[in-house]
């Protein structure tokens, strides 16, 4: 069983690198990156289709996390399963020594990041599948992934993946309970986007300019598999959404991974451009149920969210 959760879209890339995967889903291992692959992504350059300062708004300085809850649906074990999916977005302070949220504000190696967590549990007739992905971006870089950790837990076992940026390429470490996979490490291209990151990264689009561009995107990491990820050469198109599509004015972002694999995202026109709705080529859907801002616990306690007092 392949458990899947999040979804799609892109960033421009230069030619020369990995071939696109076929529509059959055949997975090909990416070639080891070269020094040339460590150049800056075209999407991070000034005048590109994304706003590098998107997360610098004072909204994220209030000590609260944005908690968006979605009504989700997905095909699992041959049946459509309904469940609740939660996205958490918040500003945190990392330290360079451990590359995690810092407990002390007195350190000299602190830098701000944005955390985007995706959490859910899918019920089935036999057992539930639990999953969580945590993505981190430097606050002024919504395109370039800084760190990713993802895990799935089911009765058969646990699959865990971690991706870090070493400045030249991404390094993926994995630990899977699947036969033929086990544990290991591989290098991935750096000037790419990740499918799991798109619900965060696409919020920073220069929506008013209705950008269209091409991009390379690594397939979803939130699965119970740890095989070499497929790299898609995707086409991204932004347009005004139809009023009937969402309960409020929205932008519609269409992402074509291939001719047969198409995904659509709807983002609110009002900052902070919350994801309102999502559909994917494999039948996954999301519809926003509610969004609220929840106080975060101080660093050094649990690193989680406070309970009780919330505000919209």
XYZ file of C-alpha atoms in Angstrom, residues 74-177:
104
model
C -8.305 10.029 -0.406
C -8.372 6.586 -1.992
C -6.820 3.986 0.331
C -7.090 0.201 -0.082
C -9.504 0.690 -2.980
C -11.986 2.886 -1.099
C -12.475 6.607 -0.660
C -11.565 7.535 2.919
C -12.636 10.727 4.668
C -10.448 12.254 7.361
C -9.299 15.545 8.897
C -6.045 17.109 7.746
C -4.246 19.879 9.665
C -1.678 22.396 8.380
C 0.302 24.438 10.915
C 2.317 27.479 9.822
C 4.434 29.524 12.244
C 7.649 31.504 12.647
C 10.351 29.918 14.801
C 13.957 30.615 15.770
C 16.531 27.981 14.822
C 20.117 27.653 15.986
C 22.891 26.689 13.603
C 24.560 24.189 15.929
C 21.689 21.695 16.001
C 19.532 23.070 13.140
C 16.384 22.891 15.295
C 14.176 25.293 17.249
C 16.340 26.956 19.880
C 15.613 26.891 23.617
C 17.710 29.987 24.348
C 17.345 33.422 22.802
C 20.796 34.307 24.160
C 22.638 32.193 21.592
C 24.614 33.957 18.861
C 23.819 31.445 16.107
C 20.050 32.066 15.877
C 18.185 32.602 12.598
C 14.438 32.810 11.816
C 12.584 30.109 9.918
C 9.014 29.381 8.883
C 7.653 25.985 9.866
C 4.939 24.270 7.829
C 3.613 21.068 9.407
C 1.085 18.684 7.829
C -0.618 16.177 10.132
C -3.287 13.558 9.572
C -4.585 10.068 10.255
C -6.493 7.960 7.706
C -8.854 5.274 9.039
C -9.233 1.972 7.175
C -11.078 -1.309 7.784
C -7.930 -2.904 9.211
C -5.777 -0.212 10.828
C -5.214 3.564 10.704
C -2.268 5.197 8.952
C -0.743 8.188 10.730
C 1.518 10.710 9.066
C 3.317 13.971 9.745
C 5.605 16.141 7.672
C 7.538 19.156 8.978
C 9.070 21.536 6.460
C 11.286 24.503 7.298
C 12.230 27.507 5.185
C 14.426 30.453 6.063
C 11.977 33.247 6.658
C 13.040 35.294 3.632
C 13.287 32.268 1.308
C 9.883 30.663 0.613
C 11.268 28.752 -2.377
C 14.464 27.093 -1.153
C 13.663 24.267 1.279
C 15.912 24.364 4.349
C 14.899 21.095 6.015
C 12.215 18.407 5.774
C 11.301 15.486 8.012
C 8.461 13.088 7.178
C 7.165 9.897 8.743
C 4.310 7.431 8.331
C 3.267 5.024 11.060
C 1.097 1.967 10.462
C 0.811 -1.501 11.945
C 3.326 -2.889 9.469
C 6.039 -0.448 10.541
C 7.394 3.091 10.250
C 9.015 4.888 7.336
C 11.045 8.027 8.068
C 12.788 10.477 5.724
C 14.882 13.589 6.376
C 16.134 16.078 3.788
C 18.733 18.737 4.573
C 20.461 21.366 2.443
C 24.274 21.195 2.571
C 24.701 24.193 0.255
C 25.647 22.108 -2.779
C 22.791 19.609 -2.917
C 20.051 18.129 -0.782
C 20.937 15.059 1.252
C 18.116 12.617 1.905
C 18.446 10.093 4.715
C 15.790 7.372 4.948
C 14.746 4.487 7.150
C 12.017 2.215 5.781
C 10.437 -1.016 6.960
